[in-house]
Amino acid sequence: MSLRTKLMTSFAGLAAIALLVIAVAFYTTLRWQAAAAEMEMHFQRSLLLQSVRANTFQALKEVDDGLTGDHVDARADFEAALEPATRDFADWAARADTPAERDEVSRVRAIYEELVASGRRVFDLIPVDRAAAIRLVDDEVDTKDLARFREITAAAVEADLAIRGRIAAEMQRLRETAQVMLAISAISVIALTLLIAAYLSSDLFRPLRRIAAVLDRLANGDRDVRADTGRNDEIGVVARGVNQLANTIAAAHSMHERTTASAIGIALSARLAMMRERGASASDWKAVEAMAAAVDSPARTDTIDLVALFHALLARHQGELVRRGIAIEQRLAMPSLPKAANSQLVEAALEAMLVLALDRLPDHGGRLGMRAYRESDGSARIEVADNGGAGETDLGALEAIARDLGGSARRFADANGEVFQLSLA
């Protein structure tokens, strides 16, 4: 499985958990709002029915006052008490939204209307036959109608109370379910985050550090080092590319060694042929001895690899170069120096010139040129150029290194900017 697939799978898991959390929160919010609205509606129904009961009882009290004759306005007060009861009853009935509640409204309406009609008949009988009115109250109103009204309305109140209890239990279950889902989601996010962190540490950062170590050793001249290519993901592709680069460098270096040895061998053969033709002089024998010494010495000690030095130097400053967006141009007409030069001093001189050039460039942008070539007189030139414009620069450290190498250092301007040059004999 590739790195991209692994990362996409991991982050898809995180996205799925995030969507699950959002869905649970959205569903919980909607259900909570619906349950709260239903709870409020049934609470209002209970209050309205209680108001109907209270106003109806108040109206029936006026019936008793009318029978005793203590209250001459009893009938008017009876009708006045029925007005809020009738209004609240209509509001209570309008809030019925299930068949059971509508049946309940029908039963309460029937007994309510019968009770009101009985009360009005009592008031109609009081002026005509008070005794008949009293019997009607005793036999119908108090004994039957009022008792049934109390029973039916009390049952309706209890039904609303039971519904509110059911809704409250549902809200509690909903809250507990949401808490469980959120806890599971939190644990899943933590576990998946730890899994991604462990994966990045073991499958990404550690292999990259190993490849960086291989490149560092390769830049320091170890041409036998190779990266592990056992992986089939992007890291494996990079490792195989690094190994291909290492093989190319090793092959080029080997070809250079063979070419150098072959050239010395040809020159030695030509010198010996000349010596046989015209007799050997002291200078001829010195030349032959120098060639033989060159052939006998190990090839890797013949030269200083400027290509490797340039690459190692750029690798050390890669972070700054990338951060500042500096373009690099290399022209190595002379890929190596004789081993007679001190490689550490040459590297220090390169470092000093690069630092001087970097200091002259702006914080972002700019170009650097790195060149190595040989003059017609045989002297070597190593240059680092920049396009940073004019300015004063201290060459003290670079000149000291150049003197230790037996050469010189200078700074001069060209068409693009300033050039720092190291000259070696």
Tab-separated table of N, CA and C in Angstrom, residues 190-329:
chain	number	residue	atom	x	y	z
A	190	ILE	N	-9.036	9.816	19.118
A	190	ILE	CA	-7.752	9.705	19.817
A	190	ILE	C	-6.970	8.504	19.304
A	191	ALA	N	-7.655	7.356	19.160
A	191	ALA	CA	-6.969	6.150	18.693
A	191	ALA	C	-6.441	6.331	17.273
A	192	LEU	N	-7.258	6.929	16.400
A	192	LEU	CA	-6.822	7.121	15.020
A	192	LEU	C	-5.697	8.143	14.932
A	193	THR	N	-5.744	9.179	15.762
A	193	THR	CA	-4.657	10.163	15.785
A	193	THR	C	-3.351	9.527	16.236
A	194	LEU	N	-3.415	8.712	17.283
A	194	LEU	CA	-2.210	8.005	17.734
A	194	LEU	C	-1.701	7.055	16.656
A	195	LEU	N	-2.623	6.409	15.942
A	195	LEU	CA	-2.219	5.504	14.864
A	195	LEU	C	-1.513	6.269	13.752
A	196	ILE	N	-2.052	7.433	13.384
A	196	ILE	CA	-1.408	8.240	12.341
A	196	ILE	C	-0.035	8.714	12.799
A	197	ALA	N	0.057	9.152	14.069
A	197	ALA	CA	1.355	9.604	14.591
A	197	ALA	C	2.374	8.467	14.570
A	198	ALA	N	1.957	7.276	14.998
A	198	ALA	CA	2.877	6.135	14.982
A	198	ALA	C	3.271	5.769	13.558
A	199	TYR	N	2.307	5.841	12.652
A	199	TYR	CA	2.605	5.519	11.259
A	199	TYR	C	3.589	6.520	10.656
A	200	LEU	N	3.349	7.813	10.901
A	200	LEU	CA	4.261	8.824	10.362
A	200	LEU	C	5.662	8.650	10.927
A	201	SER	N	5.744	8.298	12.203
A	201	SER	CA	7.058	8.133	12.822
A	201	SER	C	7.798	6.930	12.264
A	202	SER	N	7.100	5.799	12.118
A	202	SER	CA	7.779	4.562	11.719
A	202	SER	C	7.872	4.390	10.214
A	203	ASP	N	6.830	4.800	9.480
A	203	ASP	CA	6.780	4.524	8.051
A	203	ASP	C	7.169	5.711	7.181
A	204	LEU	N	7.356	6.873	7.759
A	204	LEU	CA	7.684	8.039	6.939
A	204	LEU	C	8.956	8.729	7.412
A	205	PHE	N	8.958	9.228	8.645
A	205	PHE	CA	10.095	10.026	9.095
A	205	PHE	C	11.364	9.188	9.251
A	206	ARG	N	11.247	7.985	9.829
A	206	ARG	CA	12.434	7.156	10.018
A	206	ARG	C	13.055	6.743	8.680
A	207	PRO	N	12.276	6.243	7.695
A	207	PRO	CA	12.891	5.939	6.396
A	207	PRO	C	13.491	7.161	5.716
A	208	LEU	N	12.851	8.325	5.872
A	208	LEU	CA	13.420	9.535	5.268
A	208	LEU	C	14.749	9.898	5.915
A	209	ARG	N	14.847	9.714	7.238
A	209	ARG	CA	16.128	9.977	7.901
A	209	ARG	C	17.204	9.018	7.405
A	210	ARG	N	16.826	7.767	7.167
A	210	ARG	CA	17.801	6.805	6.644
A	210	ARG	C	18.264	7.200	5.246
A	211	ILE	N	17.339	7.632	4.412
A	211	ILE	CA	17.721	8.069	3.061
A	211	ILE	C	18.602	9.312	3.134
A	212	ALA	N	18.279	10.231	4.064
A	212	ALA	CA	19.127	11.419	4.235
A	212	ALA	C	20.536	11.024	4.668
A	213	ALA	N	20.638	10.019	5.549
A	213	ALA	CA	21.963	9.552	5.971
A	213	ALA	C	22.726	8.953	4.796
A	214	VAL	N	22.030	8.209	3.929
A	214	VAL	CA	22.679	7.643	2.737
A	214	VAL	C	23.188	8.755	1.834
A	215	LEU	N	22.362	9.779	1.615
A	215	LEU	CA	22.795	10.902	0.772
A	215	LEU	C	23.978	11.636	1.386
A	216	ASP	N	23.975	11.785	2.706
A	216	ASP	CA	25.085	12.456	3.368
A	216	ASP	C	26.381	11.670	3.190
A	217	ARG	N	26.317	10.360	3.369
A	217	ARG	CA	27.515	9.529	3.182
A	217	ARG	C	27.952	9.540	1.723
A	218	LEU	N	26.986	9.559	0.824
A	218	LEU	CA	27.325	9.621	-0.599
A	218	LEU	C	28.007	10.941	-0.938
A	219	ALA	N	27.524	12.037	-0.332
A	219	ALA	CA	28.151	13.342	-0.571
A	219	ALA	C	29.551	13.413	0.012
A	220	ASN	N	29.817	12.627	1.067
A	220	ASN	CA	31.141	12.624	1.689
A	220	ASN	C	32.108	11.653	1.028
A	221	GLY	N	31.712	11.064	-0.094
A	221	GLY	CA	32.646	10.239	-0.858
A	221	GLY	C	32.465	8.748	-0.724
A	222	ASP	N	31.509	8.282	0.086
A	222	ASP	CA	31.277	6.841	0.227
A	222	ASP	C	30.407	6.390	-0.943
A	223	ARG	N	31.025	5.828	-1.973
A	223	ARG	CA	30.294	5.440	-3.178
A	223	ARG	C	29.757	4.021	-3.125
A	224	ASP	N	29.962	3.339	-1.999
A	224	ASP	CA	29.436	1.979	-1.844
A	224	ASP	C	28.121	1.939	-1.065
A	225	VAL	N	27.736	3.040	-0.433
A	225	VAL	CA	26.527	3.047	0.384
A	225	VAL	C	25.292	3.022	-0.523
A	226	ARG	N	24.254	2.302	-0.086
A	226	ARG	CA	23.007	2.203	-0.845
A	226	ARG	C	21.822	2.245	0.123
A	227	ALA	N	20.693	2.723	-0.364
A	227	ALA	CA	19.468	2.782	0.441
A	227	ALA	C	18.702	1.473	0.322
A	228	ASP	N	17.882	1.186	1.334
A	228	ASP	CA	17.058	-0.022	1.342
A	228	ASP	C	15.900	0.156	0.360
A	229	THR	N	15.759	-0.788	-0.564
A	229	THR	CA	14.725	-0.691	-1.603
A	229	THR	C	13.643	-1.754	-1.431
A	230	GLY	N	13.452	-2.236	-0.209
A	230	GLY	CA	12.481	-3.296	0.017
A	230	GLY	C	11.037	-2.829	0.049
A	231	ARG	N	10.795	-1.524	0.082
A	231	ARG	CA	9.426	-1.009	0.167
A	231	ARG	C	8.846	-0.807	-1.228
A	232	ASN	N	7.515	-0.894	-1.322
A	232	ASN	CA	6.831	-0.735	-2.603
A	232	ASN	C	6.046	0.573	-2.688
A	233	ASP	N	6.277	1.482	-1.736
A	233	ASP	CA	5.551	2.745	-1.752
A	233	ASP	C	6.454	3.855	-2.275
A	234	GLU	N	6.031	5.121	-2.014
A	234	GLU	CA	6.812	6.255	-2.514
A	234	GLU	C	8.204	6.309	-1.907
A	235	ILE	N	8.354	5.884	-0.652
A	235	ILE	CA	9.684	5.849	-0.037
A	235	ILE	C	10.588	4.896	-0.805
A	236	GLY	N	10.040	3.753	-1.228
A	236	GLY	CA	10.814	2.814	-2.034
A	236	GLY	C	11.227	3.416	-3.363
A	237	VAL	N	10.329	4.200	-3.981
A	237	VAL	CA	10.675	4.865	-5.243
A	237	VAL	C	11.831	5.839	-5.037
A	238	VAL	N	11.758	6.625	-3.940
A	238	VAL	CA	12.850	7.563	-3.641
A	238	VAL	C	14.149	6.811	-3.379
A	239	ALA	N	14.067	5.710	-2.624
A	239	ALA	CA	15.274	4.928	-2.324
A	239	ALA	C	15.893	4.377	-3.598
A	240	ARG	N	15.066	3.878	-4.508
A	240	ARG	CA	15.612	3.370	-5.773
A	240	ARG	C	16.220	4.492	-6.607
A	241	GLY	N	15.610	5.685	-6.549
A	241	GLY	CA	16.209	6.820	-7.248
A	241	GLY	C	17.557	7.205	-6.658
A	242	VAL	N	17.654	7.180	-5.310
A	242	VAL	CA	18.939	7.472	-4.660
A	242	VAL	C	19.988	6.446	-5.064
A	243	ASN	N	19.612	5.174	-5.089
A	243	ASN	CA	20.564	4.130	-5.487
A	243	ASN	C	20.988	4.296	-6.940
A	244	GLN	N	20.054	4.691	-7.797
A	244	GLN	CA	20.408	4.924	-9.194
A	244	GLN	C	21.396	6.081	-9.315
A	245	LEU	N	21.157	7.134	-8.521
A	245	LEU	CA	22.106	8.248	-8.512
A	245	LEU	C	23.473	7.796	-8.010
A	246	ALA	N	23.485	6.983	-6.932
A	246	ALA	CA	24.757	6.481	-6.403
A	246	ALA	C	25.476	5.630	-7.434
A	247	ASN	N	24.737	4.793	-8.161
A	247	ASN	CA	25.360	3.967	-9.198
A	247	ASN	C	25.934	4.826	-10.316
A	248	THR	N	25.201	5.884	-10.672
A	248	THR	CA	25.694	6.778	-11.730
A	248	THR	C	26.978	7.478	-11.300
A	249	ILE	N	26.990	7.976	-10.049
A	249	ILE	CA	28.200	8.648	-9.546
A	249	ILE	C	29.367	7.676	-9.483
A	250	ALA	N	29.101	6.454	-8.994
A	250	ALA	CA	30.178	5.464	-8.902
A	250	ALA	C	30.709	5.101	-10.276
A	251	ALA	N	29.785	4.947	-11.253
A	251	ALA	CA	30.229	4.608	-12.607
A	251	ALA	C	31.041	5.736	-13.220
A	252	ALA	N	30.590	6.981	-12.997
A	252	ALA	CA	31.340	8.117	-13.546
A	252	ALA	C	32.719	8.219	-12.914
A	253	HIS	N	32.777	8.000	-11.602
A	253	HIS	CA	34.073	8.069	-10.933
A	253	HIS	C	34.994	6.951	-11.408
A	254	SER	N	34.422	5.753	-11.581
A	254	SER	CA	35.232	4.636	-12.070
A	254	SER	C	35.742	4.912	-13.472
A	255	MET	N	34.869	5.490	-14.326
A	255	MET	CA	35.302	5.832	-15.680
A	255	MET	C	36.407	6.875	-15.647
A	256	HIS	N	36.292	7.837	-14.733
A	256	HIS	CA	37.336	8.855	-14.613
A	256	HIS	C	38.660	8.227	-14.188
A	257	GLU	N	38.589	7.274	-13.250
A	257	GLU	CA	39.814	6.602	-12.806
A	257	GLU	C	40.459	5.839	-13.951
A	258	ARG	N	39.587	5.106	-14.703
A	258	ARG	CA	40.150	4.330	-15.813
A	258	ARG	C	40.725	5.238	-16.882
A	259	THR	N	40.031	6.352	-17.138
A	259	THR	CA	40.525	7.282	-18.163
A	259	THR	C	41.852	7.893	-17.746
A	260	THR	N	41.957	8.283	-16.479
A	260	THR	CA	43.210	8.875	-15.984
A	260	THR	C	44.359	7.878	-16.073
A	261	ALA	N	44.091	6.646	-15.621
A	261	ALA	CA	45.151	5.631	-15.671
A	261	ALA	C	45.552	5.324	-17.097
A	262	SER	N	44.550	5.262	-18.002
A	262	SER	CA	44.864	4.973	-19.403
A	262	SER	C	45.690	6.084	-20.018
A	263	ALA	N	45.332	7.337	-19.705
A	263	ALA	CA	46.097	8.459	-20.267
A	263	ALA	C	47.533	8.450	-19.763
A	264	ILE	N	47.717	8.156	-18.470
A	264	ILE	CA	49.081	8.101	-17.933
A	264	ILE	C	49.858	6.953	-18.576
A	265	GLY	N	49.150	5.816	-18.773
A	265	GLY	CA	49.828	4.682	-19.405
A	265	GLY	C	50.269	5.000	-20.815
A	266	ILE	N	49.395	5.679	-21.578
A	266	ILE	CA	49.767	6.055	-22.950
A	266	ILE	C	50.941	7.015	-22.945
A	267	ALA	N	50.882	7.999	-22.040
A	267	ALA	CA	51.992	8.960	-21.967
A	267	ALA	C	53.288	8.271	-21.569
A	268	LEU	N	53.199	7.316	-20.639
A	268	LEU	CA	54.396	6.589	-20.211
A	268	LEU	C	54.971	5.770	-21.360
A	269	SER	N	54.090	5.118	-22.140
A	269	SER	CA	54.572	4.340	-23.288
A	269	SER	C	55.251	5.235	-24.315
A	270	ALA	N	54.642	6.405	-24.549
A	270	ALA	CA	55.250	7.326	-25.519
A	270	ALA	C	56.603	7.819	-25.037
A	271	ARG	N	56.701	8.133	-23.733
A	271	ARG	CA	57.984	8.594	-23.190
A	271	ARG	C	59.051	7.504	-23.304
A	272	LEU	N	58.692	6.272	-23.004
A	272	LEU	CA	59.660	5.169	-23.114
A	272	LEU	C	60.097	4.969	-24.563
A	273	ALA	N	59.158	5.111	-25.512
A	273	ALA	CA	59.522	4.960	-26.931
A	273	ALA	C	60.508	6.033	-27.346
A	274	MET	N	60.278	7.255	-26.885
A	274	MET	CA	61.204	8.340	-27.211
A	274	MET	C	62.571	8.088	-26.606
A	275	MET	N	62.553	7.572	-25.355
A	275	MET	CA	63.838	7.302	-24.702
A	275	MET	C	64.618	6.235	-25.463
A	276	ARG	N	63.915	5.230	-26.003
A	276	ARG	CA	64.617	4.200	-26.755
A	276	ARG	C	65.184	4.760	-28.049
A	277	GLU	N	64.509	5.687	-28.668
A	277	GLU	CA	64.952	6.214	-29.958
A	277	GLU	C	66.149	7.147	-29.813
A	278	ARG	N	66.124	8.037	-28.785
A	278	ARG	CA	67.171	9.057	-28.715
A	278	ARG	C	68.014	8.993	-27.464
A	279	GLY	N	67.834	7.937	-26.703
A	279	GLY	CA	68.654	7.839	-25.493
A	279	GLY	C	67.994	8.552	-24.332
A	280	ALA	N	68.181	8.037	-23.168
A	280	ALA	CA	67.511	8.565	-21.981
A	280	ALA	C	68.347	9.639	-21.319
A	281	SER	N	67.685	10.758	-20.997
A	281	SER	CA	68.321	11.826	-20.230
A	281	SER	C	67.786	11.796	-18.802
A	282	ALA	N	68.369	12.618	-17.938
A	282	ALA	CA	67.934	12.662	-16.530
A	282	ALA	C	66.493	13.152	-16.421
A	283	SER	N	66.130	14.150	-17.252
A	283	SER	CA	64.754	14.658	-17.197
A	283	SER	C	63.764	13.599	-17.659
A	284	ASP	N	64.177	12.787	-18.659
A	284	ASP	CA	63.289	11.713	-19.115
A	284	ASP	C	63.010	10.726	-17.995
A	285	TRP	N	64.066	10.346	-17.276
A	285	TRP	CA	63.867	9.373	-16.196
A	285	TRP	C	62.995	9.956	-15.071
A	286	LYS	N	63.132	11.253	-14.788
A	286	LYS	CA	62.269	11.866	-13.770
A	286	LYS	C	60.798	11.848	-14.203
A	287	ALA	N	60.554	12.131	-15.494
A	287	ALA	CA	59.182	12.111	-15.999
A	287	ALA	C	58.584	10.715	-15.911
A	288	VAL	N	59.390	9.701	-16.271
A	288	VAL	CA	58.906	8.321	-16.203
A	288	VAL	C	58.591	7.928	-14.764
A	289	GLU	N	59.479	8.317	-13.822
A	289	GLU	CA	59.231	7.987	-12.417
A	289	GLU	C	57.948	8.649	-11.904
A	290	ALA	N	57.699	9.903	-12.317
A	290	ALA	CA	56.479	10.594	-11.890
A	290	ALA	C	55.235	9.899	-12.434
A	291	MET	N	55.314	9.467	-13.712
A	291	MET	CA	54.173	8.763	-14.301
A	291	MET	C	53.936	7.429	-13.616
A	292	ALA	N	55.015	6.720	-13.333
A	292	ALA	CA	54.878	5.420	-12.670
A	292	ALA	C	54.280	5.583	-11.276
A	293	ALA	N	54.709	6.627	-10.571
A	293	ALA	CA	54.158	6.868	-9.232
A	293	ALA	C	52.666	7.168	-9.311
A	294	ALA	N	52.276	7.907	-10.359
A	294	ALA	CA	50.855	8.219	-10.516
A	294	ALA	C	50.045	6.968	-10.810
A	295	VAL	N	50.600	6.072	-11.645
A	295	VAL	CA	49.887	4.847	-11.974
A	295	VAL	C	49.785	3.929	-10.768
A	296	ASP	N	50.862	3.854	-9.956
A	296	ASP	CA	50.868	2.951	-8.806
A	296	ASP	C	49.982	3.438	-7.664
A	297	SER	N	49.767	4.749	-7.539
A	297	SER	CA	48.993	5.268	-6.404
A	297	SER	C	47.514	4.963	-6.601
A	298	PRO	N	46.743	4.809	-5.512
A	298	PRO	CA	45.302	4.539	-5.645
A	298	PRO	C	44.609	5.677	-6.380
A	299	ALA	N	43.688	5.326	-7.250
A	299	ALA	CA	43.034	6.334	-8.087
A	299	ALA	C	42.226	7.320	-7.259
A	300	ARG	N	41.637	6.885	-6.153
A	300	ARG	CA	40.773	7.765	-5.372
A	300	ARG	C	41.553	8.859	-4.665
A	301	THR	N	42.902	8.724	-4.590
A	301	THR	CA	43.703	9.757	-3.944
A	301	THR	C	44.298	10.713	-4.954
A	302	ASP	N	44.007	10.521	-6.258
A	302	ASP	CA	44.605	11.374	-7.274
A	302	ASP	C	43.984	12.763	-7.296
A	303	THR	N	42.706	12.864	-6.998
A	303	THR	CA	42.004	14.133	-7.182
A	303	THR	C	41.072	14.421	-6.008
A	304	ILE	N	40.664	15.688	-5.956
A	304	ILE	CA	39.595	16.122	-5.045
A	304	ILE	C	38.350	16.330	-5.895
A	305	ASP	N	37.283	15.629	-5.560
A	305	ASP	CA	36.050	15.665	-6.355
A	305	ASP	C	35.291	16.958	-6.055
A	306	LEU	N	35.393	17.928	-6.972
A	306	LEU	CA	34.695	19.201	-6.769
A	306	LEU	C	33.175	19.036	-6.886
A	307	VAL	N	32.747	18.095	-7.719
A	307	VAL	CA	31.301	17.863	-7.851
A	307	VAL	C	30.702	17.458	-6.507
A	308	ALA	N	31.386	16.501	-5.838
A	308	ALA	CA	30.895	16.052	-4.533
A	308	ALA	C	30.947	17.179	-3.508
A	309	LEU	N	32.031	17.991	-3.545
A	309	LEU	CA	32.137	19.105	-2.600
A	309	LEU	C	31.017	20.124	-2.817
A	310	PHE	N	30.744	20.447	-4.103
A	310	PHE	CA	29.676	21.400	-4.400
A	310	PHE	C	28.328	20.870	-3.908
A	311	HIS	N	28.063	19.595	-4.190
A	311	HIS	CA	26.776	19.019	-3.787
A	311	HIS	C	26.641	18.962	-2.269
A	312	ALA	N	27.717	18.585	-1.576
A	312	ALA	CA	27.664	18.535	-0.113
A	312	ALA	C	27.422	19.924	0.473
A	313	LEU	N	28.074	20.927	-0.117
A	313	LEU	CA	27.901	22.301	0.360
A	313	LEU	C	26.452	22.768	0.162
A	314	LEU	N	25.895	22.501	-1.003
A	314	LEU	CA	24.510	22.900	-1.259
A	314	LEU	C	23.536	22.139	-0.366
A	315	ALA	N	23.859	20.869	-0.080
A	315	ALA	CA	22.989	20.084	0.804
A	315	ALA	C	22.954	20.676	2.210
A	316	ARG	N	24.113	21.146	2.698
A	316	ARG	CA	24.143	21.743	4.034
A	316	ARG	C	23.308	23.016	4.104
A	317	HIS	N	23.254	23.751	3.012
A	317	HIS	CA	22.519	25.024	3.005
A	317	HIS	C	21.164	24.897	2.298
A	318	GLN	N	20.717	23.669	2.075
A	318	GLN	CA	19.488	23.476	1.307
A	318	GLN	C	18.289	24.160	1.954
A	319	GLY	N	18.169	24.032	3.286
A	319	GLY	CA	17.023	24.634	3.963
A	319	GLY	C	16.939	26.136	3.728
A	320	GLU	N	18.054	26.825	3.880
A	320	GLU	CA	18.060	28.275	3.672
A	320	GLU	C	17.802	28.626	2.214
A	321	LEU	N	18.399	27.859	1.290
A	321	LEU	CA	18.218	28.144	-0.130
A	321	LEU	C	16.757	27.998	-0.537
A	322	VAL	N	16.111	26.940	-0.045
A	322	VAL	CA	14.704	26.727	-0.382
A	322	VAL	C	13.836	27.794	0.271
A	323	ARG	N	14.098	28.083	1.560
A	323	ARG	CA	13.288	29.073	2.267
A	323	ARG	C	13.374	30.442	1.608
A	324	ARG	N	14.562	30.815	1.146
A	324	ARG	CA	14.732	32.135	0.536
A	324	ARG	C	14.458	32.140	-0.964
A	325	GLY	N	14.196	30.966	-1.553
A	325	GLY	CA	13.871	30.894	-2.972
A	325	GLY	C	15.022	31.312	-3.870
A	326	ILE	N	16.229	30.871	-3.552
A	326	ILE	CA	17.426	31.254	-4.309
A	326	ILE	C	17.671	30.231	-5.411
A	327	ALA	N	17.861	30.710	-6.638
A	327	ALA	CA	18.154	29.835	-7.773
A	327	ALA	C	19.662	29.552	-7.830
A	328	ILE	N	20.017	28.329	-8.205
A	328	ILE	CA	21.415	27.889	-8.249
A	328	ILE	C	21.778	27.515	-9.682
A	329	GLU	N	22.950	27.988	-10.122
A	329	GLU	CA	23.497	27.607	-11.431
A	329	GLU	C	24.920	27.087	-11.225
